[in-house]
GROMACS .gro file of C-alpha atoms in nm:
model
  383
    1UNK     CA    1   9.876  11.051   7.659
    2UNK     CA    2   9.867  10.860   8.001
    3UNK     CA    3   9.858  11.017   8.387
    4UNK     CA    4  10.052  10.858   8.658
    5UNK     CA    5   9.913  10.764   8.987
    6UNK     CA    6  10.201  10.664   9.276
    7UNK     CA    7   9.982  10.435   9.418
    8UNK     CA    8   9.911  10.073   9.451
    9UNK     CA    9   9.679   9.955   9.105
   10UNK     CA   10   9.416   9.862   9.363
   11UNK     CA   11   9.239   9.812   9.702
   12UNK     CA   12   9.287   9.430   9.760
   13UNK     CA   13   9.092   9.308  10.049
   14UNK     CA   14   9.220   8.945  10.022
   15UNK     CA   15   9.608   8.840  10.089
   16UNK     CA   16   9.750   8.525  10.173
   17UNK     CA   17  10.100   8.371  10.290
   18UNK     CA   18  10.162   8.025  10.240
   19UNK     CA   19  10.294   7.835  10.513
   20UNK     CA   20  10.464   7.612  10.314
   21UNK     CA   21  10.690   7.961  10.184
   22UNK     CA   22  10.616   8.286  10.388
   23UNK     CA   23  10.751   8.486  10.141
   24UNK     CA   24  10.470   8.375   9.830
   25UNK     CA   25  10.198   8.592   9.824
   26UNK     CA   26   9.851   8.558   9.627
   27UNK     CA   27   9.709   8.921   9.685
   28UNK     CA   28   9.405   9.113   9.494
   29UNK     CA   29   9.386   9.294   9.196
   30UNK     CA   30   9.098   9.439   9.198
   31UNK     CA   31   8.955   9.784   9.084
   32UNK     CA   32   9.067  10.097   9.255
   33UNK     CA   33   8.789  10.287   9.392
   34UNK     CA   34   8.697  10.546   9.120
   35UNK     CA   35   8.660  10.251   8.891
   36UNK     CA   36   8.454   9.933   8.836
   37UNK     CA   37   8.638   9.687   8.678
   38UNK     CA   38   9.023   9.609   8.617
   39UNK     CA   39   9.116   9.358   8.389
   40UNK     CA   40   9.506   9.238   8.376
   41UNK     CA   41   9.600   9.073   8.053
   42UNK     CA   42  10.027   9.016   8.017
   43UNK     CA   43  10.320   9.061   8.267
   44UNK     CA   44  10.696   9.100   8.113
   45UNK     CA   45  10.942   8.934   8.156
   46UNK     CA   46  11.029   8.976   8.544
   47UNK     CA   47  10.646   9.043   8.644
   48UNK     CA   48  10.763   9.347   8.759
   49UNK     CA   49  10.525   9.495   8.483
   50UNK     CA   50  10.130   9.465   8.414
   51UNK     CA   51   9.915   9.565   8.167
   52UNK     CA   52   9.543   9.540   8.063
   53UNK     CA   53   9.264   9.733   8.033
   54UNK     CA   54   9.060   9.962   8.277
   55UNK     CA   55   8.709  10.117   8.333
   56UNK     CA   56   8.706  10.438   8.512
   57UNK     CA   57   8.333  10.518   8.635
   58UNK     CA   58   8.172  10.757   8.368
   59UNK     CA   59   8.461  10.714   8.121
   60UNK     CA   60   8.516  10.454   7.831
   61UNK     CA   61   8.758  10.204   7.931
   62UNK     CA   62   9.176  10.243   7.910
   63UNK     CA   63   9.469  10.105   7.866
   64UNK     CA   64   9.712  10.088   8.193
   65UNK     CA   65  10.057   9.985   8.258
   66UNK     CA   66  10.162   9.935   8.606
   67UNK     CA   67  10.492   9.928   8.698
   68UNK     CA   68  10.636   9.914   9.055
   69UNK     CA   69  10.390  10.088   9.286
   70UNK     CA   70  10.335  10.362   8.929
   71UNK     CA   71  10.040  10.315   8.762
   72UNK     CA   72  10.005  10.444   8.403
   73UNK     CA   73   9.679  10.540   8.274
   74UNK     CA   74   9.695  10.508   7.875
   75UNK     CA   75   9.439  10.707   7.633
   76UNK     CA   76   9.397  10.739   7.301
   77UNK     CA   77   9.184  11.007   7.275
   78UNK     CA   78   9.504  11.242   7.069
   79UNK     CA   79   9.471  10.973   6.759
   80UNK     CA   80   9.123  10.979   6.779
   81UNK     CA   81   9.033  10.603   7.019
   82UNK     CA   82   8.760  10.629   7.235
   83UNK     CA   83   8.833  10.298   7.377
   84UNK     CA   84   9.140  10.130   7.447
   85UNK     CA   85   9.310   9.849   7.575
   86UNK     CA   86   9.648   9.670   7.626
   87UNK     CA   87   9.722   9.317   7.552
   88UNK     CA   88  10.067   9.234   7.540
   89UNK     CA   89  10.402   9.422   7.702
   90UNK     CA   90  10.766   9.369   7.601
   91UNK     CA   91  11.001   9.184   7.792
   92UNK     CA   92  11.154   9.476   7.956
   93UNK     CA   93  10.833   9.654   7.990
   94UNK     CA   94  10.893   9.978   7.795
   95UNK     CA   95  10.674   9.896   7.511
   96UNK     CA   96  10.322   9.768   7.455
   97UNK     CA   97  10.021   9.687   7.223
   98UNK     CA   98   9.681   9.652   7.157
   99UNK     CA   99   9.381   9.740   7.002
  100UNK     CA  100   9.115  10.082   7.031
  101UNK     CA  101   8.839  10.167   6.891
  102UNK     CA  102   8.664  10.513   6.790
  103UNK     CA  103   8.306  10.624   6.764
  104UNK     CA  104   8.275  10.418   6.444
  105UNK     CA  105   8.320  10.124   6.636
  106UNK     CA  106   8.593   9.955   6.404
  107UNK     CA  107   8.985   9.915   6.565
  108UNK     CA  108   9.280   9.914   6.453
  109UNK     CA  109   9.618   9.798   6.664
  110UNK     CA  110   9.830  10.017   6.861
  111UNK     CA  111  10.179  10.047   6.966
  112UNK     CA  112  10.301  10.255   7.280
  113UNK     CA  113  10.620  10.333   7.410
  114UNK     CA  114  10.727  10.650   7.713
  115UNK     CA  115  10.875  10.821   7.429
  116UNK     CA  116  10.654  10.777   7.131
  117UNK     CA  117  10.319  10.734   7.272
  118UNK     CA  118  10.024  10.568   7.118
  119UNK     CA  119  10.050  10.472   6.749
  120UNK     CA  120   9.786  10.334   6.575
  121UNK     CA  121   9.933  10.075   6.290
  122UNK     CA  122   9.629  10.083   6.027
  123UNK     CA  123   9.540   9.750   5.874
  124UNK     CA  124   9.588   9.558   5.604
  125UNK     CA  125   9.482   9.680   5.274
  126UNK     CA  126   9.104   9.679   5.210
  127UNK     CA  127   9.016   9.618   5.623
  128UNK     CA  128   8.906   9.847   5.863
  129UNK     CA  129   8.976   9.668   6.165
  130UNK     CA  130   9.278   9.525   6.341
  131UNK     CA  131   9.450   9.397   6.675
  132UNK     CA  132   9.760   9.312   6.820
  133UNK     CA  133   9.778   8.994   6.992
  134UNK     CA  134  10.138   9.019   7.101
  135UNK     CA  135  10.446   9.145   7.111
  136UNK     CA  136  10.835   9.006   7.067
  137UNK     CA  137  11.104   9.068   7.367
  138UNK     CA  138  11.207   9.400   7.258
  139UNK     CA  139  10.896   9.544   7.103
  140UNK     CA  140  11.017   9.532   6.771
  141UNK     CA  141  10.790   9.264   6.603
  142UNK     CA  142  10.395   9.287   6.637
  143UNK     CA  143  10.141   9.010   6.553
  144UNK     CA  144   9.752   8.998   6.519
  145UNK     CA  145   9.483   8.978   6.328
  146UNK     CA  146   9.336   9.223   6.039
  147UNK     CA  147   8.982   9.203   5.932
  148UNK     CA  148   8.643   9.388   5.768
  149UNK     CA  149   8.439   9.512   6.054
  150UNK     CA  150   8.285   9.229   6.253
  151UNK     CA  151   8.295   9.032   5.942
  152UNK     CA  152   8.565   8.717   6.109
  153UNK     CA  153   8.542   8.494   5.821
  154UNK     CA  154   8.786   8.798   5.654
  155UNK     CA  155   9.033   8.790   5.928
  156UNK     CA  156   9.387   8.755   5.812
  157UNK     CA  157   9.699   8.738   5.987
  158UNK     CA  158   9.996   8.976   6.021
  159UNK     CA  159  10.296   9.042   6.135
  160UNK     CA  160  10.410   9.434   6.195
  161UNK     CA  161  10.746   9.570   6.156
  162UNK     CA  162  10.870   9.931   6.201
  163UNK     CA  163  11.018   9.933   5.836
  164UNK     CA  164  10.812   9.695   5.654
  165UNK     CA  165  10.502   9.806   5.834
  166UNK     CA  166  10.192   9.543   5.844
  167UNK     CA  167  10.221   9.259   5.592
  168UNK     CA  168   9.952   8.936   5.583
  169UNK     CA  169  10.104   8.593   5.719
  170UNK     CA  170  10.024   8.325   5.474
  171UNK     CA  171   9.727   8.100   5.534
  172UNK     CA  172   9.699   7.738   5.482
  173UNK     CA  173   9.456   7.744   5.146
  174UNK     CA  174   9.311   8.055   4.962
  175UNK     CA  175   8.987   8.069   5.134
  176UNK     CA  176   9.142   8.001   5.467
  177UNK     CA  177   9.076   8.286   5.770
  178UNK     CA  178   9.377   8.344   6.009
  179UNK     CA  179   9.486   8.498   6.339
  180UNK     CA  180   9.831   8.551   6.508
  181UNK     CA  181   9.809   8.495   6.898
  182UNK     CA  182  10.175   8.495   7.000
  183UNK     CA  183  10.516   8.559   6.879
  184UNK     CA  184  10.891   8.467   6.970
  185UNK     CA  185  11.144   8.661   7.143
  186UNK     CA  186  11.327   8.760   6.888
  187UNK     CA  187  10.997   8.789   6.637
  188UNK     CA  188  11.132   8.512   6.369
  189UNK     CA  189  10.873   8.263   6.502
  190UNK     CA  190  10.464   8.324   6.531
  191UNK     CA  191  10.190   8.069   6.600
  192UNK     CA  192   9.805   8.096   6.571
  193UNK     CA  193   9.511   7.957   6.358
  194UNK     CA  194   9.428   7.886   6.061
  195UNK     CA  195   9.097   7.775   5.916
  196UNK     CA  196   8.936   7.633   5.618
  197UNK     CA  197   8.616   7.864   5.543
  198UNK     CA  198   8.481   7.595   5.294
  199UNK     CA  199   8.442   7.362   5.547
  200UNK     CA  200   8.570   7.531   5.903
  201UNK     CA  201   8.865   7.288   5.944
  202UNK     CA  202   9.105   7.506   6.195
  203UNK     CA  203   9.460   7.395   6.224
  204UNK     CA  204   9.705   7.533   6.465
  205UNK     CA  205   9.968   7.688   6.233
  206UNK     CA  206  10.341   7.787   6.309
  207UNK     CA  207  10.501   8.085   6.090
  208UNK     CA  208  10.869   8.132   6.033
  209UNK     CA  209  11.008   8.415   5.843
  210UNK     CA  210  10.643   8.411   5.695
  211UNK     CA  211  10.659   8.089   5.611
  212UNK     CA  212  10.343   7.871   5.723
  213UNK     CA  213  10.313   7.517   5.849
  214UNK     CA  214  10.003   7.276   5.988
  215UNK     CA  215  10.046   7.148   6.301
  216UNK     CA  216   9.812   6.927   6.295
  217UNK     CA  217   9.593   6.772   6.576
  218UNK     CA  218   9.638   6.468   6.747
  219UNK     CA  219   9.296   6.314   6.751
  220UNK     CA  220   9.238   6.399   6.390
  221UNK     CA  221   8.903   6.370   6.169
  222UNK     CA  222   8.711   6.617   5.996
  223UNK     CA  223   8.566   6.728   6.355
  224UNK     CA  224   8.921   6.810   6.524
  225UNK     CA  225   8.945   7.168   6.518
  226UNK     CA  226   9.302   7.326   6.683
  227UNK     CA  227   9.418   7.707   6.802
  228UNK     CA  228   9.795   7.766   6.903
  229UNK     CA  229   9.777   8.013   7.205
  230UNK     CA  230  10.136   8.129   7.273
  231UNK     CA  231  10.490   8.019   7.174
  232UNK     CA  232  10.833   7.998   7.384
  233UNK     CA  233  11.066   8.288   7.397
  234UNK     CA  234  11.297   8.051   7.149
  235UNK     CA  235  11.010   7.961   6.914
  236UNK     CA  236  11.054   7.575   7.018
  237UNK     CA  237  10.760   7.540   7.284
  238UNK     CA  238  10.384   7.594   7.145
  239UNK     CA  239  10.090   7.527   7.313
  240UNK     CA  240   9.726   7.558   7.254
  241UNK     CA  241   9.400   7.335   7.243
  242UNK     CA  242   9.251   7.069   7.030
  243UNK     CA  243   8.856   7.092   7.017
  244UNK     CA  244   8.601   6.789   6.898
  245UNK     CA  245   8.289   6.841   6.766
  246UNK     CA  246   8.201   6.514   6.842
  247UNK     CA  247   8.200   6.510   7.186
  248UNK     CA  248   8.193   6.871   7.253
  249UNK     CA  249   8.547   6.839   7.450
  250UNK     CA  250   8.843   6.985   7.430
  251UNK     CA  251   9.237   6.949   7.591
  252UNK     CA  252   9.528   7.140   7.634
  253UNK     CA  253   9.828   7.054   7.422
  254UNK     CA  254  10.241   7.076   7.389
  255UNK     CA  255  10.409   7.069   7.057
  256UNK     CA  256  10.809   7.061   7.034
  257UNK     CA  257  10.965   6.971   6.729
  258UNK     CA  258  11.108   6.614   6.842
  259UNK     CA  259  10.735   6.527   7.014
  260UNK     CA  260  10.485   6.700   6.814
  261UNK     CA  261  10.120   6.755   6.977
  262UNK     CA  262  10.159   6.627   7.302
  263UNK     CA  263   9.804   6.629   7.539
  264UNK     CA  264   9.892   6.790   7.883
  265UNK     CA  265   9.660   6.535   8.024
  266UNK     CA  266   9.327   6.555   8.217
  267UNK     CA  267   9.181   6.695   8.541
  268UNK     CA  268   8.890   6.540   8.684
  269UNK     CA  269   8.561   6.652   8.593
  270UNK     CA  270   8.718   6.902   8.338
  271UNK     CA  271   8.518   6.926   7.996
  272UNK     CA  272   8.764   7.130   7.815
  273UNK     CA  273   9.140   7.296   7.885
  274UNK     CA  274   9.227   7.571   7.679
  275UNK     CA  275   9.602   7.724   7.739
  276UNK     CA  276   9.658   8.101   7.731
  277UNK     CA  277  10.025   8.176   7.799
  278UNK     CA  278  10.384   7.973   7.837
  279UNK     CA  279  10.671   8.091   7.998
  280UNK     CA  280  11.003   8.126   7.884
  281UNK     CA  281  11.143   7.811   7.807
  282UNK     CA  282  10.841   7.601   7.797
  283UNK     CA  283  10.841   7.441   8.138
  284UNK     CA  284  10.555   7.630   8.273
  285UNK     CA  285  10.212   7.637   8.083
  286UNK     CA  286   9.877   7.862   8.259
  287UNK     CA  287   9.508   7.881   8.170
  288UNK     CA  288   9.177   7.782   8.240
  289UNK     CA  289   8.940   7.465   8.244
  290UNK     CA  290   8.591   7.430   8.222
  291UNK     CA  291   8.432   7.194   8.500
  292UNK     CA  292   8.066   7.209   8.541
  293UNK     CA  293   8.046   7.520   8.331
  294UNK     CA  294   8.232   7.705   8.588
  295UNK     CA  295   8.600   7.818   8.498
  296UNK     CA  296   8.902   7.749   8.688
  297UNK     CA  297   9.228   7.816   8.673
  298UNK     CA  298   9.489   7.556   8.581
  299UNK     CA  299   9.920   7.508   8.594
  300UNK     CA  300  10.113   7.257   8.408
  301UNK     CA  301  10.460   7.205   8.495
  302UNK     CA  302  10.704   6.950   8.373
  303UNK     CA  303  10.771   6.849   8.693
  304UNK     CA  304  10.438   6.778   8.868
  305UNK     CA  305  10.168   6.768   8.535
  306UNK     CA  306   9.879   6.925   8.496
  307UNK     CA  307   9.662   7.074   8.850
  308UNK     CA  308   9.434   7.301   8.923
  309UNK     CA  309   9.595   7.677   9.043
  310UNK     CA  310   9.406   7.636   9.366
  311UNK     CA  311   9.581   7.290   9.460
  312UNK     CA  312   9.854   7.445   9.345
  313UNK     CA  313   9.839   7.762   9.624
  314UNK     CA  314   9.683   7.505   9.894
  315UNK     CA  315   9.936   7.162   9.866
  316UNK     CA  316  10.246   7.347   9.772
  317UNK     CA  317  10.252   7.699   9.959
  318UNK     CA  318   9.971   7.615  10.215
  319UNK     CA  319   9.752   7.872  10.049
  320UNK     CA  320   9.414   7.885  10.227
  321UNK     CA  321   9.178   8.051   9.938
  322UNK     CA  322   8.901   8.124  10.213
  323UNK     CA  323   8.642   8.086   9.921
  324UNK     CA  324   8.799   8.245   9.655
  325UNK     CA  325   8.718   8.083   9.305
  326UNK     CA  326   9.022   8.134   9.066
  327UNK     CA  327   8.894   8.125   8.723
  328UNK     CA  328   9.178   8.160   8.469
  329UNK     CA  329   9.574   8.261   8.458
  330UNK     CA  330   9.661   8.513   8.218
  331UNK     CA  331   9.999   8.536   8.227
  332UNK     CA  332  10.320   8.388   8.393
  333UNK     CA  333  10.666   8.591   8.338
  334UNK     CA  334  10.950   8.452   8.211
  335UNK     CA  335  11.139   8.243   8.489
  336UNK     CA  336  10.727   8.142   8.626
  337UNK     CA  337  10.731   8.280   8.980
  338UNK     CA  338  10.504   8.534   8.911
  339UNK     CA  339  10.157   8.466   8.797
  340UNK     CA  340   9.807   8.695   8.725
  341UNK     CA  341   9.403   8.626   8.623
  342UNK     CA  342   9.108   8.668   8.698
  343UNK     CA  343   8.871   8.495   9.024
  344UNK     CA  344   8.583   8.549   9.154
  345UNK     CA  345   8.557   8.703   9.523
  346UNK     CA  346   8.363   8.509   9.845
  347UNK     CA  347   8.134   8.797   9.821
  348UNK     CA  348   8.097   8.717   9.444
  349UNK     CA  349   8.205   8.989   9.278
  350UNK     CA  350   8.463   8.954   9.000
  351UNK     CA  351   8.833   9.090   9.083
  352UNK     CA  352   9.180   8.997   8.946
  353UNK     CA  353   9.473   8.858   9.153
  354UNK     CA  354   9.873   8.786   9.148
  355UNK     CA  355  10.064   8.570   9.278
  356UNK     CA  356  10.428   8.595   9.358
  357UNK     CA  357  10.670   8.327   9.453
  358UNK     CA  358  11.019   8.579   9.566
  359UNK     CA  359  11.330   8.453   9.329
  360UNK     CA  360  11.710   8.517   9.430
  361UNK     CA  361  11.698   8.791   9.179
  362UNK     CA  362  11.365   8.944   9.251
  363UNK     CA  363  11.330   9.344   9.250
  364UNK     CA  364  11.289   9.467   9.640
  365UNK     CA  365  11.147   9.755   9.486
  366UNK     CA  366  10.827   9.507   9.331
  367UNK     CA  367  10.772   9.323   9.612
  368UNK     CA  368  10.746   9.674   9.824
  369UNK     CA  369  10.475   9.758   9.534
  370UNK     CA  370  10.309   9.409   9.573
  371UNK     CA  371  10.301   9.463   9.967
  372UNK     CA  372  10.170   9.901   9.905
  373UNK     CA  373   9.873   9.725   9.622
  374UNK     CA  374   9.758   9.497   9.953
  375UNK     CA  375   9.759   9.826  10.197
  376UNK     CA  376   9.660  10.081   9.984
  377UNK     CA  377   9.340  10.205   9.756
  378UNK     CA  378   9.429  10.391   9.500
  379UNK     CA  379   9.320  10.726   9.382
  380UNK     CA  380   9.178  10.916   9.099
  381UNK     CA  381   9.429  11.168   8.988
  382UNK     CA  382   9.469  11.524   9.039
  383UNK     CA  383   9.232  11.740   8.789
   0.00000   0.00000   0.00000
């Protein structure tokens, strides 16, 4: 079901300490050399763990898991995927999920673990296609979205339990589409979209228990259109984006309980912010902003607001980018000192990166792996 290289995930031609802290390191993730393209998609909890997808030269793309210097090359070619990728780990690491599809072209959501390998979870009754968006702390709880073929306006959302299996989320009106895009740690809390198909209204939505409820937007009108992106480990902290047709802009936004929809605020020349991933308890928020039509990679912190990534790596760790263009963040584990996306190189080709800022409690045995991935290519497997 998966082979094992003891390598480094990739060759990366690019690392940088910051003056400011000699210990932080931003270093390449690109592809090894007996494949074209990587692409990185969560972390756990520590960052000690990374997952995504993979495209070996001559071979449909993969699923991977890198742990620690191991890299894990996932197929699902024994239940019948011929491609397959990973898009959200557990908070220890041991379990994660996705979506693959087979020569039909339809998907359905996956669940792997070491022990029980890949497990395809169906769909809801009467679709042929699903996904799993994410996954709760102990990989317990799934949440996507389940649909007929490329046919959207049928998506629905669920949530996936061992016993119960997958059961639809509720939407906010009968003719209403849905997806799940995040869940909390311990799976009682999911957030996502739902819209309106009569008119296209989309409304961030919270579930709890299965229970749904409209979170509204903060500019309102018929032309405000909302997505919740990803929630806290305790449920309390979503974020996502609020889009306007009438201006064609869009922001970043913050909703607690006590504050509602709060707007992260603005970076200059930005057109539109859209969030894809929160830490742990809401202090840290990652993702990507549109300036120019080019992307770039944003952080929002309590403490200092909203900047882009690369101001971030240049004013606060003396990062020198050397013409690196850092286009989103992925992911951010739990405690925020480690952080992954995507760029695009000074040679312009596309790669992915990480960036570690070394904790009290950080694993000697990742930061070795982090230091091997900047030495090291790595190689294809033995036949």
């Amino acid at each position: 079901m998966f082979r094992l290289i003891a390598a480094a995930l990739c060759a990366s031609v690019f690392v940088a300490s910051g003056a400011a802290n000699a210990n932080a390191k931003f270093v390449e993730f690109g592809p090894p050399d007996w494949a074209f393209a990587v692409s990185p998609t969560a972390l756990n909890g520590d960052g000690s763990v990374l997952v995504g997808g993979i495209s070996p030269f001559g071979n449909p793309s993969q699923a991977f898991r890198w742990s620690n210097g191991t890299f894990q090359m996932i197929d699902g070619v024994f239940v019948g995927y011929v491609t397959i990728s990973a898009t959200a780990v557990s908070m220890d690491g041991s379990v994660l999920v996705g979506s693959g599809s087979g020569a039909d072209v339809n998907s359905d959501a996956f669940r792997w673990s070491d022990s029980t390998g890949v497990v395809r979870l169906g769909t809801l009754e009467g679709h042929n296609t699903s996904a799993a968006n994410a996954v709760n702390a102990d990989g317990s709880v799934l949440v996507g979205a389940s649909r007929v073929g490329i046919d959207f306006s049928t998506s629905r959302a669920f949530r996936w339990t061992e016993i119960a299996g997958m059961q639809e989320l509720a939407s906010l009106a009968d003719d209403s589409q849905s997806i799940a895009n995040s869940v909390s740690a311990d799976g009682s809390v999911a957030v996502g979209v739902s819209m309106r198909l009569s008119d296209g209204t989309a409304r961030s939505v919270r579930w709890i228990d299965g229970s749904v409820m409209d979170l509204g937007t903060i500019r309102g009108g018929a032309g405000s259109f909302s997505e919740a992106m990803a929630v806290s480990a305790d449920g309390s902290v979503i974020v996502g984006y609020e889009f306007s047709n009438s201006d064609n802009t869009s922001f970043a936004y913050r909703w607690t309980e006590s504050d509602g929809m709060q707007s992260l605020g603005a970076i200059a020349g930005a057109q539109e912010l859209y969030p894809t991933a929160v830490n742990a308890d809401g202090s840290v928020i990652v993702g990507l902003a549109y300036i120019d039509g080019s992307e770039r990679a944003f952080l929002w912190t309590e403490s200092a607001g909203l900047r882009l990534f690369a101001d971030v790596l240049s004013t606060d760790f003396g990062i020198d980018l050397d013409g690196w263009l850092l286009q989103d963040v992925y992911s951010v584990s739990a405690d925020g000192s480690v952080y992954v996306g995507r760029a695009i190189t000074p040679t312009g080709a596309p790669s992915s990166w990480m960036f570690i800022i070394p904790t009290p409690g950080a694993s000697m045995a990742f930061l070795m792996a982090v230091a091997l991935a900047a030495a090291r290519r790595a190689r294809p497997p033995a036949a």
